[in-house]
XYZ file of C-alpha atoms in Angstrom:
285
model
C -37.814 -24.381 9.434
C -38.958 -21.463 7.317
C -39.531 -18.313 9.345
C -40.855 -14.801 8.908
C -37.497 -13.066 9.028
C -38.889 -9.556 9.315
C -40.952 -10.467 12.357
C -38.107 -12.393 13.972
C -35.622 -9.575 13.366
C -38.071 -6.945 14.667
C -38.512 -8.817 17.948
C -34.767 -9.322 18.203
C -34.095 -5.612 17.724
C -36.787 -4.785 20.259
C -34.925 -6.809 22.890
C -31.581 -5.166 22.083
C -33.111 -1.677 22.226
C -34.654 -2.443 25.604
C -31.261 -3.525 26.915
C -29.738 -0.298 25.581
C -32.375 1.842 27.316
C -31.505 0.185 30.621
C -27.763 0.696 30.165
C -26.857 4.067 28.668
C -23.135 3.409 29.124
C -23.157 0.158 27.167
C -22.660 -0.579 23.479
C -25.594 -2.346 21.841
C -25.794 -3.120 18.128
C -29.007 -4.318 16.507
C -27.305 -5.933 13.544
C -23.786 -5.862 12.238
C -22.546 -7.059 8.865
C -19.391 -9.144 9.020
C -17.957 -9.379 5.509
C -15.561 -12.300 5.038
C -14.791 -12.039 1.316
C -15.068 -9.808 -1.731
C -15.270 -12.924 -3.908
C -18.704 -13.690 -5.244
C -20.224 -16.376 -7.424
C -22.225 -13.660 -9.191
C -21.345 -10.317 -10.732
C -24.471 -8.234 -10.175
C -24.473 -4.841 -11.867
C -26.338 -3.101 -9.039
C -24.842 -4.728 -5.957
C -25.151 -2.371 -2.979
C -21.862 -3.779 -1.624
C -20.006 -2.674 -4.783
C -18.853 -6.218 -5.656
C -19.286 -5.301 -9.333
C -16.157 -3.104 -9.140
C -13.715 -5.700 -7.800
C -11.115 -6.731 -10.375
C -9.186 -8.916 -7.928
C -11.596 -10.085 -5.208
C -10.168 -12.043 -2.301
C -11.018 -13.809 0.932
C -10.225 -11.622 3.922
C -7.483 -12.327 6.440
C -8.645 -14.918 8.983
C -6.377 -13.674 11.791
C -7.726 -10.133 11.421
C -11.307 -11.411 11.374
C -10.690 -13.425 14.544
C -9.181 -10.309 16.119
C -12.314 -8.346 15.214
C -14.540 -10.975 16.818
C -12.461 -10.837 20.003
C -12.759 -7.044 19.961
C -16.536 -7.341 19.753
C -16.517 -9.790 22.630
C -14.537 -7.360 24.798
C -16.101 -4.033 23.819
C -19.727 -4.621 22.837
C -22.407 -5.577 25.356
C -24.783 -7.232 22.887
C -25.207 -7.745 19.145
C -28.669 -8.815 18.029
C -27.530 -10.247 14.690
C -24.038 -10.807 13.354
C -24.691 -11.054 9.621
C -22.009 -13.094 7.860
C -21.820 -12.162 4.190
C -19.517 -11.303 1.304
C -19.502 -11.378 -1.679
C -20.837 -14.852 -1.255
C -19.749 -16.135 2.176
C -19.639 -19.808 1.188
C -16.903 -19.254 -1.395
C -14.558 -18.665 1.558
C -13.496 -22.032 3.045
C -12.830 -20.282 6.389
C -16.544 -19.569 6.789
C -17.018 -22.559 9.099
C -14.200 -21.556 11.456
C -15.482 -17.973 11.514
C -18.981 -19.039 12.511
C -17.659 -21.425 15.166
C -15.527 -18.615 16.606
C -18.508 -16.230 16.679
C -20.665 -18.843 18.419
C -18.156 -18.881 21.282
C -18.829 -15.180 21.956
C -21.806 -14.927 24.273
C -22.754 -11.334 23.495
C -23.373 -12.268 19.849
C -26.993 -13.316 20.272
C -27.619 -14.612 16.742
C -25.681 -15.294 13.559
C -27.373 -14.902 10.174
C -25.827 -16.000 6.895
C -26.765 -13.876 3.887
C -26.258 -16.031 0.809
C -27.287 -16.162 -2.845
C -27.538 -19.976 -2.602
C -25.212 -20.657 -5.515
C -22.608 -22.469 -3.384
C -23.771 -25.375 -1.244
C -22.340 -25.579 2.291
C -20.684 -28.695 3.725
C -23.179 -30.259 6.125
C -20.518 -32.080 8.141
C -18.826 -28.773 8.975
C -22.042 -27.277 10.358
C -23.243 -30.227 12.422
C -21.961 -28.836 15.740
C -23.374 -25.322 15.254
C -26.125 -24.162 17.590
C -29.206 -24.273 15.365
C -31.044 -21.953 17.769
C -28.533 -19.143 17.180
C -27.665 -19.640 13.489
C -30.094 -18.698 10.725
C -29.969 -18.365 6.942
C -31.268 -15.578 4.717
C -31.420 -16.792 1.110
C -31.799 -14.349 -1.781
C -33.727 -15.841 -4.701
C -32.904 -14.022 -7.941
C -34.413 -16.704 -10.198
C -31.190 -17.355 -12.099
C -29.993 -20.754 -13.301
C -26.904 -21.104 -11.102
C -28.889 -20.884 -7.865
C -29.460 -24.039 -5.835
C -32.250 -22.831 -3.562
C -34.032 -26.156 -3.043
C -30.817 -28.104 -2.455
C -29.559 -25.450 -0.046
C -32.808 -25.502 1.943
C -32.714 -29.300 2.081
C -29.265 -29.238 3.677
C -29.944 -26.628 6.341
C -33.458 -27.863 7.091
C -32.018 -31.337 7.750
C -29.770 -29.806 10.433
C -32.644 -27.890 12.022
C -31.632 -24.365 11.035
C -34.256 -21.666 10.554
C -34.213 -19.939 7.170
C -35.942 -17.315 5.087
C -36.109 -16.939 1.296
C -36.449 -13.431 -0.100
C -38.069 -13.644 -3.524
C -36.583 -10.490 -5.036
C -38.609 -8.677 -7.675
C -36.697 -5.392 -7.579
C -33.586 -3.767 -6.157
C -32.523 -0.315 -5.125
C -29.691 0.747 -7.426
C -26.223 1.077 -5.922
C -24.665 4.467 -5.360
C -22.604 5.931 -8.156
C -19.024 6.454 -6.997
C -18.739 10.145 -7.685
C -18.111 13.349 -5.806
C -21.307 14.925 -4.475
C -20.866 18.657 -4.053
C -23.113 19.643 -1.156
C -22.364 21.718 1.993
C -21.127 19.834 5.042
C -24.162 20.806 7.120
C -26.535 19.390 4.513
C -24.427 16.243 4.186
C -24.633 15.650 7.942
C -28.420 16.108 7.890
C -28.739 13.579 5.078
C -26.397 11.193 6.862
C -28.622 11.145 9.942
C -31.469 9.593 7.932
C -29.405 7.607 5.413
C -30.658 3.982 5.289
C -27.107 2.736 4.753
C -25.912 3.727 8.217
C -28.459 1.474 9.927
C -26.312 -1.537 9.091
C -22.619 -1.058 9.897
C -19.998 -3.523 8.698
C -16.693 -4.992 9.773
C -14.072 -5.962 7.202
C -10.995 -7.590 8.704
C -10.103 -5.425 11.747
C -11.878 -2.227 10.707
C -15.377 -1.028 11.543
C -17.299 1.062 8.989
C -20.688 2.740 9.356
C -22.029 1.166 6.138
C -21.295 -1.279 3.314
C -20.764 1.462 0.745
C -18.032 3.223 2.722
C -16.347 -0.076 3.599
C -16.048 -1.311 0.043
C -15.356 2.115 -1.455
C -12.384 2.386 0.918
C -11.061 -1.073 0.076
C -11.434 -0.364 -3.637
C -9.620 2.964 -3.147
C -12.580 4.579 -4.871
C -12.497 7.405 -2.315
C -9.533 9.335 -0.902
C -7.819 7.631 2.027
C -8.898 9.112 5.361
C -8.837 7.577 8.872
C -12.206 9.223 9.528
C -13.793 6.603 7.262
C -13.353 3.730 9.707
C -12.574 2.724 13.269
C -9.334 0.767 13.511
C -9.989 -1.962 16.082
C -6.373 -3.159 16.095
C -4.945 0.288 16.762
C -7.606 1.100 19.363
C -7.793 -2.215 21.184
C -10.043 -2.300 24.270
C -11.077 1.350 24.011
C -14.794 0.806 24.506
C -15.671 4.461 25.014
C -13.895 5.520 21.822
C -15.609 2.777 19.860
C -18.971 3.833 21.286
C -18.356 7.426 20.152
C -17.517 6.315 16.626
C -20.434 3.882 16.432
C -22.905 6.543 17.583
C -21.453 9.402 15.534
C -23.955 11.797 13.937
C -21.602 13.399 11.402
C -20.967 11.931 7.971
C -17.592 10.245 7.390
C -15.462 11.793 4.668
C -16.292 8.978 2.219
C -19.913 10.159 2.146
C -18.710 12.946 -0.124
C -18.550 10.295 -2.866
C -21.900 8.601 -2.296
C -24.788 9.676 -4.508
C -27.145 7.492 -2.469
C -26.949 10.117 0.247
C -29.019 12.503 -1.878
C -31.295 9.896 -3.522
C -32.405 8.010 -0.394
C -35.803 9.770 -0.393
C -36.355 8.856 -4.071
C -34.374 5.652 -4.645
C -33.810 4.316 -8.143
C -35.484 0.920 -8.601
C -33.862 -1.629 -10.941
C -34.188 -5.269 -11.982
C -32.386 -7.504 -9.473
C -29.195 -9.441 -10.169
C -28.486 -8.275 -13.718
C -25.185 -9.997 -14.511
C -22.032 -8.375 -15.898
C -19.340 -10.005 -18.019
C -16.561 -7.944 -16.448
C -16.098 -5.538 -13.519
C -17.207 -1.941 -13.865
C -14.540 0.750 -14.181
C -14.085 3.545 -11.657
C -11.562 6.219 -10.668
C -8.859 5.053 -8.253
C -7.244 7.136 -5.530
C -3.771 6.280 -4.305
């Protein structure tokens, strides 16, 4: 059934925030991106997740992703939405096992797939999913390779709720470049940066935003352990994870994010402009 995703998500967040107010010692996350691949069926010039820079995209390690889900089950009290995405999540054949694993973790309240609807899912592999907890967010870019109607037909048949975002514009991605501003100013900007409202997990590492996560994987920023929380190295350290999750200082990778200083006046661009090859950038070893 088609739903008003904004309204549904708002009410979901409201419940999570109420739980957090009643338990100051707990860890409560409104929504958390769970990236399962850097492979994508599109090559969008202005992708906020920096997919346009990947020369050798890949599906992420399933064992590490399962480890991350177990970590969340042991160290987080509630997650309003676990958002499974990529790249394009349905190019990864492990997507069905990942969702089934997440559904077995009670503190993950809902699972939302973010998809460009260019790759049709296998209905038989989704038939045992809880259609009250799994939802689909489809991005309609009005390009020929999309299969919006077919995709909706498949998930609607199984009783899943869905939403179609009819994109007319995008906010341009951050340029990967050094931003020379004082640390105090950077921390002030970080506190109101829209990117930090949606943290992400890639394999067994937690990042405060999509930009930092993918910039680190691409080695587009200098390597620094401050840029992520290593769940494998810090297994079952709930208090330490809580401190990192609630941090109010900018990670080192923010030094290379121009979006930090343009968030008040974002650059608007045409959505899903396609590239023939990945964009170039400076690599750090």
